[in-house]
Amino acid sequence: MTSKRLSEVMGKQALARHLKCEHVASVRCVSVDKDSDWATLEAKHPWLCSENLVVKPDQLIKRRGKQGLVYMNKTLTEVKEWIASKLDQQIEIEGVKGQLKKFIVEPYVVHSQEDEYYICMYADKESDNILFHHEGGVNVGNIDEKAVKMSVSLDEEMNTDLIKGTLLTSVPKHKQEMLVPFIQLLFKVFRKDCLTYVEINPLVVTDKIHLVDAAIVLDILAYADKLQGETLESKNLKFSDAFGRELLPEEAKVAQMDRSGPGEFKLAVINPKGRIWQMTGGGASSLLMCDAVCDLLGQDHLGNFAQFSGKPVEGTRAEFTRIIVDLMTREKVPEGKLFYIASTVAPVASGKGGSDIFTQTVDVLKQNKEKLQEHKITIAFQQGVVSNGEGKKQALQQLEKFLGIPIRQYGPKDTAKDILSKYFEKELHKKESKKNDQTIDSIDTYKTPGQHWKPVKTLFTKDTKAFLAGVPPPVVQDTLNFDFLGSRQTPSVAALIQPDSEETEKKFKWGDSVITLPIYKRIDLAVQNHTDVDVLAMFAPPPVAFKGTMFALKNPQIKTILLNVGGMSELQVRQILQLAKKKGVTIIGPGSLKHPMQVGGIKPGCFQFGRMGGNADNVIASKLYRPGSVGLVSRTGGLSNLVIHTIAQHTDGLYQAIAIGGGSYTGTSMIDHVLNYQQNPNVKIIFVLGEVGTTEELDVAMAIKDGQVTKPVIAYCIGTSADLFEQQPTQFGHGGLTFVDANEKAVRKNEALKCVGAVVPDSFDELGQCLSQVYQKLVKEGIIVPKPETDLPSLGTKA
């Protein structure tokens, strides 16, 4: 998610600079907080003293009017008294507790109900959209059902006639003459200033047009590109602080680390006396232990949420660990605490991946030996994929001896319940199974974007050849090892594209032999020399990736582009997807802001991209050297590695896995791949790994209900504990792991999938059991005929 909501004051002032129109009233508003000096404000804005005013909080609070948080038609003295009575007061709004910190004060506009309108502009994957309703205000109701909608493709301009003929048919003619140029100008500002959402409700039209209540969201990456060297800070942009709990100093420090570097860090303290503290690598994976603790023990046991991923600045992972250890050892509990450290990072051929994280973590733990002993800390290390198990085991034994505290190592086969039962066996037995209090009887309660779905084309075959752009050599070697172990006759990698490379070729291992791959600086040169290549896998930084992808889309030879890229602006992604649709090119990805690893794919015997599958050891352990019967689709790359390993333990293995990416917009959706698996006779079981956030899993549920998907579907959405985090002042998991309504919650989606016949376990830990049951049933029915294992070719000396 690269968009952020501006404060209402900043948003209105930004619009005012560009909405130069005779029909638009001047925008006058000021921001007030505890540091504001009223004398200075009154001198700078004389209208504060001469006109009646409106005051309301400026903190992302929905339905402020209904919450009694809009104070209207008051004098300055009354406004001051009202703010003084509310400022820094602890209140609760719709179950969320927090303090009111910032307010917006503006002139009161005298008007009648008939003068209130509603307008909203928002971006989606393929167009910019306008919603308009001739009735606005606090009681507007379900605007999606009431409003008139007009969509404008990215390469189209606003049609003036359509504004009148489509949007304004219920508006008096004299007001239409005012609104048409206003809407035209607002739409121009919407696009030019890289906005993704503008809602004005009410939009009051009297003798002038007044922006009474506004919400404005900015695509910060697209806007930064537009600044051409200037920084967002130089523009003094003020983003809206969400209402809720105040950040602790340590949480604020981690948030700054997250904002200022390429790595991603998230931290929230849930309960200082909680007995389970965690530090987890990966976006989606970070919610697994939270879900398990809340389900099996109760949320009071959970001390914190802590997630890391990406490629951070040197030393920041150590600092992150140091902060968590410090917070964990502030409050003593007689029984002691468990520190759970996990990573689903797939190690690559160089041996890196989880190892650097491990080393930095160990160093910090050694530095805090006395604290850990004093607070009776027990440590559980878990690696989500196969990775140097013996070497890490010895290192942990040495660490345990040095620290003098219990340390246990766990692998991909160990479930969260397995781990928790080692430390909280009595508590697990005491806690009763929690029933879902929101039983869903029918998928009809959900609305999906539409049922105009079509399956994605077959992406990879044993003859697939690809260009790898910006891919590090160790990852290239992993792909070649995968090819060789899968008995491909020739490598899937035809050439490398490295714009800054001085080399023209590079040597890699191919089993016992050595092969040479050419290196090109430009995509067009690669295409000219390799006319049989139609796949481009892009790993480059966002600016290079965008330009390279747009260039590649103009070449008819390229049919599939894999965007293993995070940090593209939403505007760039939309431009890529629009051109790809016109050219008939399939796009997989991209990832969200700092999560390129959300994008990945693997098809045994055919092709591997992203970090899916990991190194050769993990390929062998997960039986990825030959095709199985399970087709997997997810929005996550790291956690998919753990699921693939689980599939290998309980079935004949994986046929194909695709991680579509967790960005706001992706080239394909879950249902595209599910329908492909439905049509593919080699896929016998469809596996959908979902997450809290988005409604894509509901598309799958609707397709099952409508009979478009008839094969067995195993599905699970992680993030069932997400309700716990609604009051927390941080984002959890991927950019996609947020929700705005009930339909995007993991619990709701799991129930919906279950009610249409999908096999949905009660927890992530039970996925293996579900897989085994479905697989054995299909074997018994003769639908799946297990094949004997084949001998693996030797990779020779390890690359």
Tab-separated table of C-alpha atoms in Angstrom, residues 326-609:
chain	number	residue	atom	x	y	z
A	326	ASP	CA	14.366	-4.636	26.345
A	327	LEU	CA	10.550	-4.438	26.294
A	328	MET	CA	10.172	-8.136	27.082
A	329	THR	CA	12.380	-7.873	30.184
A	330	ARG	CA	10.713	-4.884	31.818
A	331	GLU	CA	7.797	-6.651	33.487
A	332	LYS	CA	8.495	-9.821	35.452
A	333	VAL	CA	6.061	-12.718	35.651
A	334	PRO	CA	6.691	-15.620	38.059
A	335	GLU	CA	6.406	-18.286	35.387
A	336	GLY	CA	8.822	-16.573	32.995
A	337	LYS	CA	8.308	-15.795	29.305
A	338	LEU	CA	8.727	-17.469	25.932
A	339	PHE	CA	10.625	-15.631	23.200
A	340	TYR	CA	9.560	-17.066	19.841
A	341	ILE	CA	11.907	-16.221	16.945
A	342	ALA	CA	10.971	-17.438	13.481
A	343	SER	CA	11.683	-16.934	9.817
A	344	THR	CA	10.145	-18.474	6.696
A	345	VAL	CA	12.833	-16.907	4.521
A	346	ALA	CA	13.941	-19.394	1.880
A	347	PRO	CA	17.733	-19.684	1.926
A	348	VAL	CA	19.477	-19.277	-1.402
A	349	ALA	CA	22.506	-21.049	-2.818
A	350	SER	CA	24.980	-18.677	-1.208
A	351	GLY	CA	23.826	-19.836	2.198
A	352	LYS	CA	22.372	-16.433	3.040
A	353	GLY	CA	18.762	-15.694	3.812
A	354	GLY	CA	18.044	-16.660	7.404
A	355	SER	CA	21.721	-16.879	8.441
A	356	ASP	CA	22.421	-13.142	8.690
A	357	ILE	CA	19.276	-12.696	10.780
A	358	PHE	CA	20.321	-15.569	12.999
A	359	THR	CA	23.818	-14.177	13.596
A	360	GLN	CA	22.593	-10.704	14.521
A	361	THR	CA	19.947	-12.132	16.831
A	362	VAL	CA	22.457	-14.355	18.626
A	363	ASP	CA	24.799	-11.407	19.201
A	364	VAL	CA	22.027	-9.359	20.842
A	365	LEU	CA	20.941	-12.271	23.015
A	366	LYS	CA	24.500	-12.728	24.252
A	367	GLN	CA	24.666	-9.049	25.154
A	368	ASN	CA	21.533	-9.454	27.305
A	369	LYS	CA	22.482	-12.656	29.119
A	370	GLU	CA	21.761	-11.376	32.652
A	371	LYS	CA	18.383	-9.900	31.716
A	372	LEU	CA	17.261	-13.098	30.050
A	373	GLN	CA	18.228	-15.166	33.089
A	374	GLU	CA	16.619	-12.771	35.557
A	375	HIS	CA	13.278	-12.813	33.725
A	376	LYS	CA	13.283	-16.599	33.163
A	377	ILE	CA	13.202	-16.307	29.393
A	378	THR	CA	12.910	-19.482	27.316
A	379	ILE	CA	13.727	-19.230	23.602
A	380	ALA	CA	12.126	-21.087	20.696
A	381	PHE	CA	13.827	-20.785	17.294
A	382	GLN	CA	11.860	-21.908	14.231
A	383	GLN	CA	13.009	-22.021	10.608
A	384	GLY	CA	10.147	-22.345	8.149
A	385	VAL	CA	12.155	-24.077	5.442
A	386	VAL	CA	15.038	-26.539	5.352
A	387	SER	CA	18.226	-24.638	6.139
A	388	ASN	CA	21.577	-25.878	7.499
A	389	GLY	CA	19.811	-27.697	10.325
A	390	GLU	CA	22.884	-29.340	11.856
A	391	GLY	CA	24.994	-26.176	11.815
A	392	LYS	CA	22.259	-24.128	13.410
A	393	LYS	CA	21.582	-26.860	15.965
A	394	GLN	CA	25.201	-26.749	17.134
A	395	ALA	CA	25.145	-22.956	17.279
A	396	LEU	CA	21.988	-23.007	19.412
A	397	GLN	CA	23.479	-25.592	21.753
A	398	GLN	CA	26.482	-23.320	22.244
A	399	LEU	CA	24.183	-20.337	22.781
A	400	GLU	CA	22.098	-22.247	25.339
A	401	LYS	CA	25.234	-23.132	27.255
A	402	PHE	CA	26.455	-19.531	27.188
A	403	LEU	CA	23.139	-17.944	28.207
A	404	GLY	CA	22.175	-20.557	30.774
A	405	ILE	CA	18.525	-20.565	29.657
A	406	PRO	CA	16.467	-23.213	27.780
A	407	ILE	CA	16.610	-22.976	23.969
A	408	ARG	CA	14.813	-25.271	21.549
A	409	GLN	CA	14.970	-25.454	17.770
A	410	TYR	CA	11.930	-26.186	15.604
A	411	GLY	CA	11.511	-26.846	11.906
A	412	PRO	CA	8.811	-26.591	9.217
A	413	LYS	CA	7.022	-29.726	10.460
A	414	ASP	CA	6.407	-28.233	13.904
A	415	THR	CA	3.065	-26.443	14.216
A	416	ALA	CA	2.387	-23.504	16.499
A	417	LYS	CA	0.318	-25.820	18.689
A	418	ASP	CA	3.241	-28.254	18.894
A	419	ILE	CA	5.499	-25.453	20.089
A	420	LEU	CA	3.054	-23.889	22.530
A	421	SER	CA	2.206	-27.257	24.063
A	422	LYS	CA	5.853	-27.676	25.088
A	423	TYR	CA	5.593	-24.617	27.326
A	424	PHE	CA	1.898	-24.145	28.116
A	425	GLU	CA	0.484	-27.671	28.231
A	426	LYS	CA	-1.732	-27.045	31.270
A	427	GLU	CA	-3.112	-23.792	29.895
A	428	LEU	CA	-3.884	-25.423	26.547
A	429	HIS	CA	-5.988	-28.068	28.272
A	430	LYS	CA	-7.819	-25.476	30.361
A	431	LYS	CA	-8.846	-23.248	27.469
A	432	GLU	CA	-12.059	-24.326	25.826
A	433	SER	CA	-12.389	-24.270	22.071
A	434	LYS	CA	-13.695	-20.865	21.063
A	435	LYS	CA	-16.815	-20.896	18.927
A	436	ASN	CA	-17.245	-18.324	16.192
A	437	ASP	CA	-20.131	-16.109	17.236
A	438	GLN	CA	-20.817	-14.970	13.681
A	439	THR	CA	-22.152	-18.047	11.926
A	440	ILE	CA	-22.642	-17.546	8.230
A	441	ASP	CA	-25.263	-19.633	6.518
A	442	SER	CA	-24.811	-18.407	2.976
A	443	ILE	CA	-22.321	-16.761	0.657
A	444	ASP	CA	-25.213	-14.615	-0.577
A	445	THR	CA	-24.431	-12.149	2.230
A	446	TYR	CA	-21.302	-11.153	0.304
A	447	LYS	CA	-20.868	-8.991	-2.715
A	448	THR	CA	-17.996	-9.608	-5.099
A	449	PRO	CA	-16.690	-7.234	-7.779
A	450	GLY	CA	-18.276	-9.375	-10.484
A	451	GLN	CA	-18.275	-12.782	-12.047
A	452	HIS	CA	-16.564	-11.931	-15.337
A	453	TRP	CA	-13.695	-14.210	-14.477
A	454	LYS	CA	-11.558	-16.173	-16.862
A	455	PRO	CA	-8.700	-18.549	-16.106
A	456	VAL	CA	-5.148	-17.352	-16.483
A	457	LYS	CA	-3.320	-19.028	-19.348
A	458	THR	CA	-0.832	-21.838	-18.768
A	459	LEU	CA	2.242	-19.980	-17.577
A	460	PHE	CA	5.088	-22.503	-17.689
A	461	THR	CA	6.004	-25.719	-19.467
A	462	LYS	CA	9.116	-27.908	-19.598
A	463	ASP	CA	10.222	-25.788	-22.572
A	464	THR	CA	9.777	-22.393	-20.874
A	465	LYS	CA	12.717	-20.048	-21.353
A	466	ALA	CA	13.113	-16.766	-19.534
A	467	PHE	CA	15.189	-13.640	-19.199
A	468	LEU	CA	16.116	-12.818	-15.599
A	469	ALA	CA	16.500	-9.062	-15.061
A	470	GLY	CA	18.315	-7.800	-11.988
A	471	VAL	CA	18.473	-11.250	-10.405
A	472	PRO	CA	21.389	-11.857	-7.983
A	473	PRO	CA	23.699	-14.725	-9.080
A	474	PRO	CA	22.839	-16.962	-6.076
A	475	VAL	CA	19.150	-16.813	-7.013
A	476	VAL	CA	20.023	-17.601	-10.629
A	477	GLN	CA	21.953	-20.632	-9.386
A	478	ASP	CA	18.949	-21.766	-7.355
A	479	THR	CA	16.799	-21.623	-10.490
A	480	LEU	CA	19.339	-23.667	-12.442
A	481	ASN	CA	19.608	-26.232	-9.639
A	482	PHE	CA	15.829	-26.492	-9.631
A	483	ASP	CA	15.828	-27.078	-13.392
A	484	PHE	CA	18.484	-29.752	-13.160
A	485	LEU	CA	16.853	-31.585	-10.260
A	486	GLY	CA	13.572	-31.486	-12.168
A	487	SER	CA	15.208	-33.281	-15.127
A	488	ARG	CA	14.940	-30.416	-17.575
A	489	GLN	CA	17.110	-31.100	-20.582
A	490	THR	CA	18.108	-27.446	-20.920
A	491	PRO	CA	18.097	-24.528	-18.461
A	492	SER	CA	14.997	-22.351	-18.223
A	493	VAL	CA	17.249	-19.279	-18.006
A	494	ALA	CA	18.288	-18.076	-21.462
A	495	ALA	CA	20.080	-14.888	-20.473
A	496	LEU	CA	20.563	-12.296	-17.758
A	497	ILE	CA	19.750	-8.604	-18.088
A	498	GLN	CA	22.027	-6.384	-15.978
A	499	PRO	CA	22.070	-2.724	-17.115
A	500	ASP	CA	25.076	-1.827	-14.936
A	501	SER	CA	27.114	-4.959	-15.485
A	502	GLU	CA	30.530	-4.778	-17.122
A	503	GLU	CA	30.433	-8.524	-17.789
A	504	THR	CA	29.063	-9.999	-20.999
A	505	GLU	CA	28.635	-13.499	-19.603
A	506	LYS	CA	28.712	-15.439	-16.339
A	507	LYS	CA	29.405	-19.079	-15.482
A	508	PHE	CA	27.034	-21.226	-13.396
A	509	LYS	CA	26.847	-24.842	-12.273
A	510	TRP	CA	24.648	-27.241	-14.231
A	511	GLY	CA	24.860	-30.510	-12.334
A	512	ASP	CA	28.481	-31.690	-12.631
A	513	SER	CA	29.217	-29.336	-15.503
A	514	VAL	CA	29.483	-25.603	-16.021
A	515	ILE	CA	27.364	-23.460	-18.346
A	516	THR	CA	27.747	-19.860	-19.457
A	517	LEU	CA	24.824	-17.437	-19.548
A	518	PRO	CA	25.054	-14.265	-21.648
A	519	ILE	CA	24.495	-10.892	-19.983
A	520	TYR	CA	22.799	-7.995	-21.784
A	521	LYS	CA	22.397	-4.391	-20.763
A	522	ARG	CA	19.037	-3.966	-22.497
A	523	ILE	CA	15.952	-6.105	-23.015
A	524	ASP	CA	15.783	-5.420	-26.757
A	525	LEU	CA	19.287	-6.818	-27.234
A	526	ALA	CA	18.338	-9.977	-25.364
A	527	VAL	CA	15.185	-10.405	-27.439
A	528	GLN	CA	17.091	-10.001	-30.711
A	529	ASN	CA	19.464	-12.810	-29.789
A	530	HIS	CA	16.947	-15.209	-28.193
A	531	THR	CA	13.791	-15.405	-30.265
A	532	ASP	CA	12.447	-18.436	-28.352
A	533	VAL	CA	12.141	-16.609	-25.018
A	534	ASP	CA	8.723	-15.277	-24.012
A	535	VAL	CA	9.057	-14.887	-20.200
A	536	LEU	CA	10.691	-11.978	-18.364
A	537	ALA	CA	11.348	-12.237	-14.621
A	538	MET	CA	12.008	-8.764	-13.204
A	539	PHE	CA	13.884	-8.365	-9.904
A	540	ALA	CA	15.219	-4.840	-10.454
A	541	PRO	CA	14.648	-1.790	-8.183
A	542	PRO	CA	11.273	-0.057	-8.748
A	543	PRO	CA	12.350	2.788	-11.093
A	544	VAL	CA	14.375	0.425	-13.297
A	545	ALA	CA	11.680	-2.249	-13.123
A	546	PHE	CA	8.965	0.160	-14.241
A	547	LYS	CA	10.887	1.443	-17.243
A	548	GLY	CA	12.089	-2.031	-18.172
A	549	THR	CA	8.604	-3.526	-17.912
A	550	MET	CA	6.971	-0.784	-19.978
A	551	PHE	CA	9.678	-1.280	-22.609
A	552	ALA	CA	9.251	-5.064	-22.591
A	553	LEU	CA	5.485	-4.736	-23.020
A	554	LYS	CA	6.078	-3.101	-26.384
A	555	ASN	CA	7.856	-6.205	-27.631
A	556	PRO	CA	5.366	-8.797	-28.950
A	557	GLN	CA	7.744	-11.664	-28.148
A	558	ILE	CA	7.258	-11.261	-24.369
A	559	LYS	CA	4.035	-12.953	-23.218
A	560	THR	CA	4.544	-13.268	-19.441
A	561	ILE	CA	6.218	-10.817	-17.047
A	562	LEU	CA	6.934	-11.764	-13.453
A	563	LEU	CA	7.298	-8.663	-11.304
A	564	ASN	CA	9.249	-9.751	-8.245
A	565	VAL	CA	9.342	-6.087	-7.270
A	566	GLY	CA	8.155	-4.086	-4.267
A	567	GLY	CA	7.902	-0.312	-3.944
A	568	MET	CA	6.290	0.653	-7.242
A	569	SER	CA	3.778	3.459	-6.992
A	570	GLU	CA	0.151	2.516	-7.487
A	571	LEU	CA	0.075	4.732	-10.576
A	572	GLN	CA	3.015	2.883	-12.135
A	573	VAL	CA	1.406	-0.484	-11.466
A	574	ARG	CA	-1.872	0.651	-13.007
A	575	GLN	CA	-0.059	1.900	-16.102
A	576	ILE	CA	1.741	-1.430	-16.461
A	577	LEU	CA	-1.451	-3.443	-16.057
A	578	GLN	CA	-3.351	-1.303	-18.544
A	579	LEU	CA	-0.706	-1.693	-21.236
A	580	ALA	CA	-0.355	-5.410	-20.472
A	581	LYS	CA	-4.084	-5.901	-20.973
A	582	LYS	CA	-3.929	-4.200	-24.366
A	583	LYS	CA	-0.940	-6.306	-25.416
A	584	GLY	CA	-2.329	-9.585	-24.092
A	585	VAL	CA	0.577	-10.059	-21.661
A	586	THR	CA	0.134	-11.840	-18.323
A	587	ILE	CA	1.600	-10.014	-15.332
A	588	ILE	CA	2.303	-11.811	-12.048
A	589	GLY	CA	2.870	-9.377	-9.180
A	590	PRO	CA	4.009	-6.902	-8.068
A	591	GLY	CA	4.541	-7.006	-4.313
A	592	SER	CA	3.590	-4.285	-1.850
A	593	LEU	CA	5.807	-1.452	-0.635
A	594	LYS	CA	8.688	-3.507	0.804
A	595	HIS	CA	7.631	-7.042	-0.049
A	596	PRO	CA	8.999	-8.223	-3.412
A	597	MET	CA	9.062	-11.739	-1.938
A	598	GLN	CA	5.253	-11.776	-1.995
A	599	VAL	CA	5.615	-12.610	-5.687
A	600	GLY	CA	6.774	-16.050	-6.700
A	601	GLY	CA	5.985	-19.167	-8.599
A	602	ILE	CA	7.165	-22.705	-9.010
A	603	LYS	CA	6.196	-25.585	-11.289
A	604	PRO	CA	8.242	-28.776	-10.828
A	605	GLY	CA	10.076	-29.772	-13.976
A	606	CYS	CA	9.288	-26.457	-15.640
A	607	PHE	CA	10.245	-23.178	-13.972
A	608	GLN	CA	10.936	-21.412	-10.699
A	609	PHE	CA	10.972	-17.689	-9.964
